[in-house]
Short mmCIF file of C-alpha atoms and ligand atoms in Angstrom, two decimals:
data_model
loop_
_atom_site.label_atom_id
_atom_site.label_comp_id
_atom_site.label_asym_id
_atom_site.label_seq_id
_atom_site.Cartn_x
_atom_site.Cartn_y
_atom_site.Cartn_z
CA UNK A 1 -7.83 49.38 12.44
CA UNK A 2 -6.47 50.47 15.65
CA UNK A 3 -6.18 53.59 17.07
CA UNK A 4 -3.97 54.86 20.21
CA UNK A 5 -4.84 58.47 20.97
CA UNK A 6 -2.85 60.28 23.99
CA UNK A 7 -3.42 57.59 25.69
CA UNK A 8 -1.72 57.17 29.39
CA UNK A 9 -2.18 54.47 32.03
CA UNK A 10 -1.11 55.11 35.47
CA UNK A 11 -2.02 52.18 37.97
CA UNK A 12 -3.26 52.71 41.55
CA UNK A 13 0.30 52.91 42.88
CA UNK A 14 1.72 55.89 40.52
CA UNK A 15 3.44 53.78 38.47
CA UNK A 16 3.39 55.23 34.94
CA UNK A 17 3.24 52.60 32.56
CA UNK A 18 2.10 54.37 29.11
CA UNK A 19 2.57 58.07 28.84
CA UNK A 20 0.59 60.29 25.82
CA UNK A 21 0.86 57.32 23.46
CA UNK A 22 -0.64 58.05 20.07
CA UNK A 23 -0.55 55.61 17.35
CA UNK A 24 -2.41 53.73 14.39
CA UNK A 25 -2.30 50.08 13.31
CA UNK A 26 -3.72 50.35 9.61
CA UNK A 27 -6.12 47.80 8.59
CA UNK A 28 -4.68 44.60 7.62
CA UNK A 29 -0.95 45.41 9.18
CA UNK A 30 1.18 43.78 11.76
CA UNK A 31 2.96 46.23 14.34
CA UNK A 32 5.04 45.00 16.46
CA UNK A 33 6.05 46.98 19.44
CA UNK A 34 9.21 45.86 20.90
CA UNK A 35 11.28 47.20 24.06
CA UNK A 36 12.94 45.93 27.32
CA UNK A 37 11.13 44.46 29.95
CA UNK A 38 9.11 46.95 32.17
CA UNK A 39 8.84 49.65 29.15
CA UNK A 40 4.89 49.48 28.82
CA UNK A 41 4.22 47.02 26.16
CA UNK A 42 1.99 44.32 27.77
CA UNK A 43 -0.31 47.34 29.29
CA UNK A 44 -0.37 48.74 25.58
CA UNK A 45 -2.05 45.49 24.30
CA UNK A 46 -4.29 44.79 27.22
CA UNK A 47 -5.67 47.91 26.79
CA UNK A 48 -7.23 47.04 23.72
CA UNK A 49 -8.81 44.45 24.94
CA UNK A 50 -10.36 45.97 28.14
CA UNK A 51 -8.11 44.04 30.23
CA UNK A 52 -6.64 46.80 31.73
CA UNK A 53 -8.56 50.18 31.36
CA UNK A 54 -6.47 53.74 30.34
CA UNK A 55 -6.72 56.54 32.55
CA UNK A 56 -6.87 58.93 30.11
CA UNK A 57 -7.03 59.02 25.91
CA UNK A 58 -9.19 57.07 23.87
CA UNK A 59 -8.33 53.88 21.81
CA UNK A 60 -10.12 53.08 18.84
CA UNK A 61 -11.11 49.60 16.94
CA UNK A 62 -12.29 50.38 13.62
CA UNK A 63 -13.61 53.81 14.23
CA UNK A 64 -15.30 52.69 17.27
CA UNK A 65 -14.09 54.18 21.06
CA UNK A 66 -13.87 50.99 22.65
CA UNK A 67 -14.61 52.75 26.07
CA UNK A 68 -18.49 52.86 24.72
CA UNK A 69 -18.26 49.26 23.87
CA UNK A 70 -19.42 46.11 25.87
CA UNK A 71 -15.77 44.52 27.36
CA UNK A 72 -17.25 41.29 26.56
CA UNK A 73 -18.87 41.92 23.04
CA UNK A 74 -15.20 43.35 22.62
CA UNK A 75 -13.35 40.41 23.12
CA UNK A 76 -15.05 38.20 21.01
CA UNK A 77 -13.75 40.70 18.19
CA UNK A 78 -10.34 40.49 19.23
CA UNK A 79 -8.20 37.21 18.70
CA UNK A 80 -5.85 37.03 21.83
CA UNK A 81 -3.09 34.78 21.52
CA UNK A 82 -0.41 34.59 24.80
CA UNK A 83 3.08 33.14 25.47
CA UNK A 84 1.62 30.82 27.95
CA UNK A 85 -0.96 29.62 25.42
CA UNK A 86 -3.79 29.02 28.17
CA UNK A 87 -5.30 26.14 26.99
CA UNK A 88 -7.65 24.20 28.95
CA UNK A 89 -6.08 20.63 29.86
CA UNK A 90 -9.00 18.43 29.98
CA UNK A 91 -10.33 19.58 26.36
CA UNK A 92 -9.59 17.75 23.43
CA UNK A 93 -7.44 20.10 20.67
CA UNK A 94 -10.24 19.89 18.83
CA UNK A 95 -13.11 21.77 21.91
CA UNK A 96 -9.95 24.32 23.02
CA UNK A 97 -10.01 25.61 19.36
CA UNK A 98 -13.64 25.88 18.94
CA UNK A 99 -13.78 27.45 21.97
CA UNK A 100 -14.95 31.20 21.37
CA UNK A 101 -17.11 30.07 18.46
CA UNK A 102 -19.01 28.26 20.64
CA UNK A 103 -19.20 30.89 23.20
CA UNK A 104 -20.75 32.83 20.72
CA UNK A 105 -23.43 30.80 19.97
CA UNK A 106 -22.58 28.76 17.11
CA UNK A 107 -23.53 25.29 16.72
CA UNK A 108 -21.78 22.13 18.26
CA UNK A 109 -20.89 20.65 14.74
CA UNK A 110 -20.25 24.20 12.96
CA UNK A 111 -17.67 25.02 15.70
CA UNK A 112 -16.10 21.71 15.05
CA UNK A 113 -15.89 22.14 12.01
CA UNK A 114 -14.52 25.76 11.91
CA UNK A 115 -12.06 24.40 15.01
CA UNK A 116 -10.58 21.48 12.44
CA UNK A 117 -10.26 23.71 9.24
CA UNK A 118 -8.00 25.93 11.71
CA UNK A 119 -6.04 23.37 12.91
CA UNK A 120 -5.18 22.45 9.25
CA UNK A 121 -4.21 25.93 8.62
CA UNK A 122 -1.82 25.82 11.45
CA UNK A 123 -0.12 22.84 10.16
CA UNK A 124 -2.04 20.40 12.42
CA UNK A 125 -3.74 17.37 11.26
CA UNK A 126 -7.31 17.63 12.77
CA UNK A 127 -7.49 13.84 12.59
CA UNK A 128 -4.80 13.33 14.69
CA UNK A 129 -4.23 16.13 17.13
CA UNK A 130 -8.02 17.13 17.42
CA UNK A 131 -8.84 14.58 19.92
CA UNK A 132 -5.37 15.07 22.03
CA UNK A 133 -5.02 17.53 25.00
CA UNK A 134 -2.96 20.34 25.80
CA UNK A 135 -0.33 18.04 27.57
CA UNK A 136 -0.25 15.42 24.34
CA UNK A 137 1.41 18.13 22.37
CA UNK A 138 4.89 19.55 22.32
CA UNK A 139 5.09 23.75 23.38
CA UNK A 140 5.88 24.36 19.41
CA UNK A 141 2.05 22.46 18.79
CA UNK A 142 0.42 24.32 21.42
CA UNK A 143 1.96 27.58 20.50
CA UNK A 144 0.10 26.62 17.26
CA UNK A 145 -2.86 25.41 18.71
CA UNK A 146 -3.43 29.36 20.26
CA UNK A 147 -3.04 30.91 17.18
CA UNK A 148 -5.84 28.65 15.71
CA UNK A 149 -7.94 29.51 18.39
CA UNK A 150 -7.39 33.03 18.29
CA UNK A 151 -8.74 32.93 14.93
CA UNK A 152 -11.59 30.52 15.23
CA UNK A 153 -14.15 33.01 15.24
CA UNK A 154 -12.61 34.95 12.34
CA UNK A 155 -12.02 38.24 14.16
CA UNK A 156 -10.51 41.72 12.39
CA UNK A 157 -8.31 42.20 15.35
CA UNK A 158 -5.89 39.99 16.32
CA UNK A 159 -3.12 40.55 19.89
CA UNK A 160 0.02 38.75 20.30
CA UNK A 161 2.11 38.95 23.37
CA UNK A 162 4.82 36.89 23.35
CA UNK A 163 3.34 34.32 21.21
CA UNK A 164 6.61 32.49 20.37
CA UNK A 165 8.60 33.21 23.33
CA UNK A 166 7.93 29.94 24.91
CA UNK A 167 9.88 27.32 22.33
CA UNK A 168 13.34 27.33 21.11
CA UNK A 169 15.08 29.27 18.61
CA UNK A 170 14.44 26.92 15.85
CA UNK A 171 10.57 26.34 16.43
CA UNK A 172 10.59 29.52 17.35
CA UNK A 173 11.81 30.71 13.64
CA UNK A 174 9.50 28.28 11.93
CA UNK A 175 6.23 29.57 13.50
CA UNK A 176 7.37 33.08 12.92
CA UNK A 177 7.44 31.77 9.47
CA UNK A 178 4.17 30.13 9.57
CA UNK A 179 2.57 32.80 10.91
CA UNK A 180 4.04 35.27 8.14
CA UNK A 181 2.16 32.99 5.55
CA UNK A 182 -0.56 32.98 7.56
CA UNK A 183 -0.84 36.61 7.98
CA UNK A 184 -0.36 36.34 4.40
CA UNK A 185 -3.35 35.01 3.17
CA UNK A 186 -6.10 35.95 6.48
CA UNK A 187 -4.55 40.02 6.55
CA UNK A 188 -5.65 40.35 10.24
CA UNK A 189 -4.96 43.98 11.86
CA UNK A 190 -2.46 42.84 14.26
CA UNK A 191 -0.71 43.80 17.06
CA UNK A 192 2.21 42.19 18.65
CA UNK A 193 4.52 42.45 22.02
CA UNK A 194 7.87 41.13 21.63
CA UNK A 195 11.10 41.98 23.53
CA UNK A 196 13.46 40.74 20.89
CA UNK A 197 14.14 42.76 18.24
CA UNK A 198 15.40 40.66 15.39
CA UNK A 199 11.59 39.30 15.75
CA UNK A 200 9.98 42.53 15.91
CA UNK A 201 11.93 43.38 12.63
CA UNK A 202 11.06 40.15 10.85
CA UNK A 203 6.93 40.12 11.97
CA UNK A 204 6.25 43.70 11.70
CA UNK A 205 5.00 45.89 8.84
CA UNK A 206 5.96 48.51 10.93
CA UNK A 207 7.72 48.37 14.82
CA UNK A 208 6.87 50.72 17.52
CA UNK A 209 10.15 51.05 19.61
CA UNK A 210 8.90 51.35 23.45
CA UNK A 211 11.74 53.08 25.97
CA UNK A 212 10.02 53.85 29.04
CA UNK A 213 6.10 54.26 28.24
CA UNK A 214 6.78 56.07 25.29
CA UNK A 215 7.26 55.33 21.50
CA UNK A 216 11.01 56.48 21.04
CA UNK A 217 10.56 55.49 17.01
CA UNK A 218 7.45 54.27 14.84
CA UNK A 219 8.57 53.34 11.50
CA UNK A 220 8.85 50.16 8.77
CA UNK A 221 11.91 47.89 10.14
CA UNK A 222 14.26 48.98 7.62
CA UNK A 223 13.95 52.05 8.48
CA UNK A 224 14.69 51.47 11.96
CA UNK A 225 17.55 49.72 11.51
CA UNK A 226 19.23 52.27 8.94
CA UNK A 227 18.15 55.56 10.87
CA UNK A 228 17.41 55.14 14.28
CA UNK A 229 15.57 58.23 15.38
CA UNK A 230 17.46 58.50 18.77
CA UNK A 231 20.81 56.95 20.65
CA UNK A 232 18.06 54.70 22.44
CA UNK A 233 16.85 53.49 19.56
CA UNK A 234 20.68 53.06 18.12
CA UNK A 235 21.63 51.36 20.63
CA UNK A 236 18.32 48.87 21.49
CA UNK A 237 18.45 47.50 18.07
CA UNK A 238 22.32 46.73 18.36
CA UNK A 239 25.56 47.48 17.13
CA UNK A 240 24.73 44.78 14.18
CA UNK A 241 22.04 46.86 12.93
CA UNK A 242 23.54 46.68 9.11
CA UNK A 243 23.93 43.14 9.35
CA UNK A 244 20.03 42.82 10.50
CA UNK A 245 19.44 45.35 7.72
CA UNK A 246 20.27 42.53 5.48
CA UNK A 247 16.98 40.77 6.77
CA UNK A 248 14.83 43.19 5.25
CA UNK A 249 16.20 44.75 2.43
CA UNK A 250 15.29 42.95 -0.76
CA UNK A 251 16.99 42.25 -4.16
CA UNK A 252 15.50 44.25 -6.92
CA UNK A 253 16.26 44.58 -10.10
CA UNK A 254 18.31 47.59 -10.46
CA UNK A 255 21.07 46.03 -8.35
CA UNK A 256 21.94 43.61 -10.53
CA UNK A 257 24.64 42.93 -12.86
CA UNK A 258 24.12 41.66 -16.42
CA UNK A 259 27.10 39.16 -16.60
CA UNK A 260 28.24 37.59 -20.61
CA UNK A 261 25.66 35.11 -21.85
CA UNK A 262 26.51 32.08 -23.51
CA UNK A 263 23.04 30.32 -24.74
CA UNK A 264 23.05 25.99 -24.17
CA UNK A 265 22.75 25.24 -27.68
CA UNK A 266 25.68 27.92 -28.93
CA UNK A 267 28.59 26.30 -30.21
CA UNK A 268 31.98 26.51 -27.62
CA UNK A 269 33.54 28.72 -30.22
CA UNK A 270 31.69 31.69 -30.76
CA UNK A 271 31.03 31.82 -26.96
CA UNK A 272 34.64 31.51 -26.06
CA UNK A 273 35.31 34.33 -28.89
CA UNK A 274 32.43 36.89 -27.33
CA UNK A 275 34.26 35.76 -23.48
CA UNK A 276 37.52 36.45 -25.11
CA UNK A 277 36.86 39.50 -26.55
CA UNK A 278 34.79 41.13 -23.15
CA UNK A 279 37.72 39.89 -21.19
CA UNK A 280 35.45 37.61 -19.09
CA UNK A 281 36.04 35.07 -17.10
CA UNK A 282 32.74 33.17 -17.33
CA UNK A 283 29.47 33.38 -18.90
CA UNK A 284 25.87 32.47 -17.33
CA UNK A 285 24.02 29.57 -19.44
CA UNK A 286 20.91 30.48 -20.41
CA UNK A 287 18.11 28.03 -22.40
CA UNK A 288 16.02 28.72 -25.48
CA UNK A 289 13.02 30.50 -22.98
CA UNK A 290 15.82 32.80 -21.02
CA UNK A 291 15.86 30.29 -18.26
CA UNK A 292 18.72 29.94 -16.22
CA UNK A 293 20.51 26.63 -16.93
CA UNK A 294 24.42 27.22 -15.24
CA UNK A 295 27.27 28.73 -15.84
CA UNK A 296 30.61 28.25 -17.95
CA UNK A 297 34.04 29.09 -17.53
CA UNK A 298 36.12 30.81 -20.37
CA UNK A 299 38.44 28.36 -20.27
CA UNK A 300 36.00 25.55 -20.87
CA UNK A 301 34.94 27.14 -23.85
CA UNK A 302 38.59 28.07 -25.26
CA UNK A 303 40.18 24.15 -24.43
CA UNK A 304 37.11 23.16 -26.33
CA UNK A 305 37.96 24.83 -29.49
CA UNK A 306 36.71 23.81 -32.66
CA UNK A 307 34.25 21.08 -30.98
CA UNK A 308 31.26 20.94 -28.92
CA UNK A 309 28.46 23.50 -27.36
CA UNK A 310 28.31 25.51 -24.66
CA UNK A 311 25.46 23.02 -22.98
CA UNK A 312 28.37 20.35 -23.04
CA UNK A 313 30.76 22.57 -21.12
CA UNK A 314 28.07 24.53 -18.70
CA UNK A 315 28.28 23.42 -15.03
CA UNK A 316 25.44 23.78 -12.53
CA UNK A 317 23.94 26.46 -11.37
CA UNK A 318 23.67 25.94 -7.07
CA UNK A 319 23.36 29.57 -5.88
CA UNK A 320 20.91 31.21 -7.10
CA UNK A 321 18.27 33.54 -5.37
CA UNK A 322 14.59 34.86 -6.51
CA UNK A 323 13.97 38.40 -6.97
CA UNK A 324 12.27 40.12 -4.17
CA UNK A 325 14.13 37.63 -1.22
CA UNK A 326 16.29 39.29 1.35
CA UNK A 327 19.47 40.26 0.32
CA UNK A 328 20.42 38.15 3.35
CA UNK A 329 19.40 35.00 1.97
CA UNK A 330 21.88 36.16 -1.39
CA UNK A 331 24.41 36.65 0.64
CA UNK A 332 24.30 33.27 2.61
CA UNK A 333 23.86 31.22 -0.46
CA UNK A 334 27.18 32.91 -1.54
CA UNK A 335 29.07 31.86 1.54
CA UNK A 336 27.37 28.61 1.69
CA UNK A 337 28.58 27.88 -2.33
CA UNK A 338 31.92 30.18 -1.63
CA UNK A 339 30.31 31.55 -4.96
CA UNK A 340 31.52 35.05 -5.79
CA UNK A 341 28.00 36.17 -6.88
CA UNK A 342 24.38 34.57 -7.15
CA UNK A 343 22.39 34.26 -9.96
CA UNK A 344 18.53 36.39 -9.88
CA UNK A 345 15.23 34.70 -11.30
CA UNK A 346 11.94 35.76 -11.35
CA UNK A 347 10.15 32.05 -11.27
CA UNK A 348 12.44 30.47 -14.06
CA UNK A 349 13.53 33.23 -15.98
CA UNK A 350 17.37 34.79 -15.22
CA UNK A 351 17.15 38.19 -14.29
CA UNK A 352 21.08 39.39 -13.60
CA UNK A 353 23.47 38.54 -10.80
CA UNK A 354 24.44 40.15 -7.27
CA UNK A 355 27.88 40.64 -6.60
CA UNK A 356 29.48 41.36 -3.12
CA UNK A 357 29.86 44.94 -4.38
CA UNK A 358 26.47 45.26 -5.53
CA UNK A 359 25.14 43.74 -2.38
CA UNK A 360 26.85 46.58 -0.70
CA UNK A 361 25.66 49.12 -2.80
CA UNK A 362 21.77 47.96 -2.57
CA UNK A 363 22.19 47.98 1.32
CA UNK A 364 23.96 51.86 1.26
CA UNK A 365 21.22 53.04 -1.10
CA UNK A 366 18.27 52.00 0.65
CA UNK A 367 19.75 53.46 3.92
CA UNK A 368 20.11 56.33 2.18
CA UNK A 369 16.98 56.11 0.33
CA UNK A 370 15.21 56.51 4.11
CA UNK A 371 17.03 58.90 5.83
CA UNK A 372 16.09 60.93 2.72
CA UNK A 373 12.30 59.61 2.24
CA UNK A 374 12.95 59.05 -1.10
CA UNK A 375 12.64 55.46 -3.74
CA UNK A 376 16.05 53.31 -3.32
CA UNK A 377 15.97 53.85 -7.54
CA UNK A 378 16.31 58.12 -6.98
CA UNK A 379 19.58 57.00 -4.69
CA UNK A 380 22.99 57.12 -6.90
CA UNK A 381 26.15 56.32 -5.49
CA UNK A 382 30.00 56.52 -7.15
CA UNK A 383 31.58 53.19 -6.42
CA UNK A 384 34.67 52.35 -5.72
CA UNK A 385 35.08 50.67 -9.06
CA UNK A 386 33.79 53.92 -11.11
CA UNK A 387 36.92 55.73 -9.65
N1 LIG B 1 -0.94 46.16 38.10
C1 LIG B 1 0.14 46.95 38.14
N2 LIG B 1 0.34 47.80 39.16
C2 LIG B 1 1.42 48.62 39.20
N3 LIG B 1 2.36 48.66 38.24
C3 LIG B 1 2.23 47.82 37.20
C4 LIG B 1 1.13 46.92 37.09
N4 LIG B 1 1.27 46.22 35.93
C5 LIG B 1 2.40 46.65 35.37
N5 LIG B 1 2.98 47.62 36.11
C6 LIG B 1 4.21 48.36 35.83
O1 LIG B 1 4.02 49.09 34.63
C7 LIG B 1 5.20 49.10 33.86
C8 LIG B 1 4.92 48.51 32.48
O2 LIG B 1 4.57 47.13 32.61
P1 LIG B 1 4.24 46.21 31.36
O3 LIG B 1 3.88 44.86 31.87
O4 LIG B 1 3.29 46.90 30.49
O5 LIG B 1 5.67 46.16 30.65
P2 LIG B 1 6.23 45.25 29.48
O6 LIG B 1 6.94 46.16 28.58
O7 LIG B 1 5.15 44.44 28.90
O8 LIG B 1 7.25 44.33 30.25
P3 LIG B 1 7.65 42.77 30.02
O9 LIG B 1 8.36 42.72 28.71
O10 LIG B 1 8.55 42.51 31.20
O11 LIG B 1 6.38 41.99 30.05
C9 LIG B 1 6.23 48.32 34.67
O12 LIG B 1 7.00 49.24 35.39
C10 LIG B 1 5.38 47.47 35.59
O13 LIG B 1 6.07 47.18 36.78
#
């Protein structure tokens, strides 16, 4: 855990670079704190490091006031990972990753050891990049290559500044990924520095938004983007803010729609007569176990009269989504597949469809839902179509 209290830095020269900041990384979260250059940010994280010292306010690292503890004994706590990476050119992969464990006294062949399982984790073959250097790897590999140091000696704390600003958009995206899982499975207290927003909103648990030394709103990204606390705020995350709302508002189960079932081994007729008789179009194809198998159009079913089943009609399913993913990702599989809806599964099992007009409805409600602190379920909404 880390925790900012009042804390201000003003350096020799009057420049006031954090003013009365007060804030708490939980245990186990990312926060990323995100603002335009010159706002405070970098000072923020070196601060918890000792790197640069506050001139007034304490800071905290797991209960502890870091201003009683050693700067050194500190930093072997804290995982630092930077955008320039700062890797030492004439050491193998391999000795820059083992690095801090072996500052700390572990053993030659135990630090190797620890160095190559990391290097695995990062998606680096020990075997073949351990014995490279820095200058042997592309800026995507050494980006990686920091992160696995940074968490060589296992530390709780873990400091990012700018960690993927150095590669482009695409390598960018997929270590942002990476790292997600990562984060996933190792639950490091983190703290991040980022400029750009739409990766602030995609890393953090929750993003501080810096304007000027001072938080101007410290909330879950969603939340940001649907109810910006002030006009700064508004207006730093962008005029698109709905559309990068998409990004981290998941599909859940109450949004969806429960379209006509046909089942595979039904015959044609009696699914064309239940179509017929709901006035539907289509039907979703479902197997013996509820598992999503395609989808069938009415017609199919009617030219096929007397003759045949449903499985011999039913076409392929291609967009489909799983429960829980962004509704972004539902709504690019239905441009991608001009498909007016996608199908939902949890694993194999088909759960309901998203239509454009629930879509819309899922994204209004959980606006609403946070500008009123309430569950996106307590949100009701008349539609268009209940008119
Ligand atoms: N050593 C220093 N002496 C005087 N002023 C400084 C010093 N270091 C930083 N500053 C100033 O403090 C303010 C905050 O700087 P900081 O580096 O924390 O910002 P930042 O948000 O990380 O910016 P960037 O995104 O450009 O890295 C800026 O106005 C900067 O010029």
């Amino acid at each position: 855990m880390i925790r900012f209290e009042q804390v201000s830095k003003v350096y020799p020269d009057g420049t006031t670079a954090v003013d009365g900041l007060s804030f708490e990384v939980a245990e186990g979260e990312l926060v990323t704190l995100v603002g335009p250059s010159g706002c405070g940010k970098t000072t923020t994280m070196m601060m918890v490091n000792r790197l640069i010292e506050p001139t007034s306010g304490r800071i905290l690292v797991d209960g502890e006031d870091i201003a009683g503890i050693d700067p050194v004994r500190l930093r072997r706590r804290i995982g630092y990972v930077i955008q320039q990476v700062g890797l030492f050119p004439h050491r193998t992969i391999l000795d820059n990753t083992a690095t801090v464990p072996s500052l700390i006294g572990w053993k030659r062949g135990r630090a190797r050891e620890r160095a190559a399982e990391l290097l695995d984790l990062v998606g680096l073959d020990p075997k073949t990049y351990g014995s490279r250097y820095p200058a042997q790897l592309s800026g995507g590999q050494r980006q990686r290559v920091g992160v696995a140091r940074a968490l060589a000696a296992d530390p709780p704390v873990l400091l990012m500044d700018e960690p993927f600003g150095a590669v482009d958009p695409v390598v960018r995206e997929r270590l942002q990924n990476e790292f997600l899982s990562l984060q996933a499975a190792v639950r490091k207290t983190v703290l991040m520095v980022t400029h750009d927003i739409e990766e602030a909103v995609r890393m953090g648990d929750r993003i501080a938004v810096y304007g000027d030394g001072r938080i101007e709103q410290f909330d879950k990204p969603a939340t940001v983007l649907g109810t910006p606390a002030t006009p700064y705020v508004a207006q730093f995350v962008g005029a698109d803010r709905g559309l990068k709302r998409l990004s981290v508002t998941t599909i859940e189960r109450d949004d969806l729609e429960e379209p006509p079932i046909a089942l595979l081994d039904e015959p044609a007729r009696s699914a064309a007569a239940r179509l017929n008789g709901a006035g539907a179009r289509w039907a979703v194809v479902l197997g013996g176990e509820g598992e999503l198998h395609g989808w069938v159009p009415a017609d199919a079913l009617r030219i096929a009269g007397e003759h045949g089943t449903v499985g011999e009609l039913a076409r392929r399913m291609v967009a489909w989504v799983p429960v829980g993913a962004p509704l972004k990702q539902a709504f690019s599989e239905m441009l991608q597949h001009d498909a007016g809806w996608v199908a939902v599964l949890d694993g194999s099992r088909f759960l309901g469809v998203l239509t454009p007009a629930k879509l819309h409805e899922a994204l209004r409600r959980s606006v609403d839902a946070d500008a009123r602190g309430v569950g996106r379920d307590e949100v009701q909404f008349d539609s268009v179509a209940d008119a």
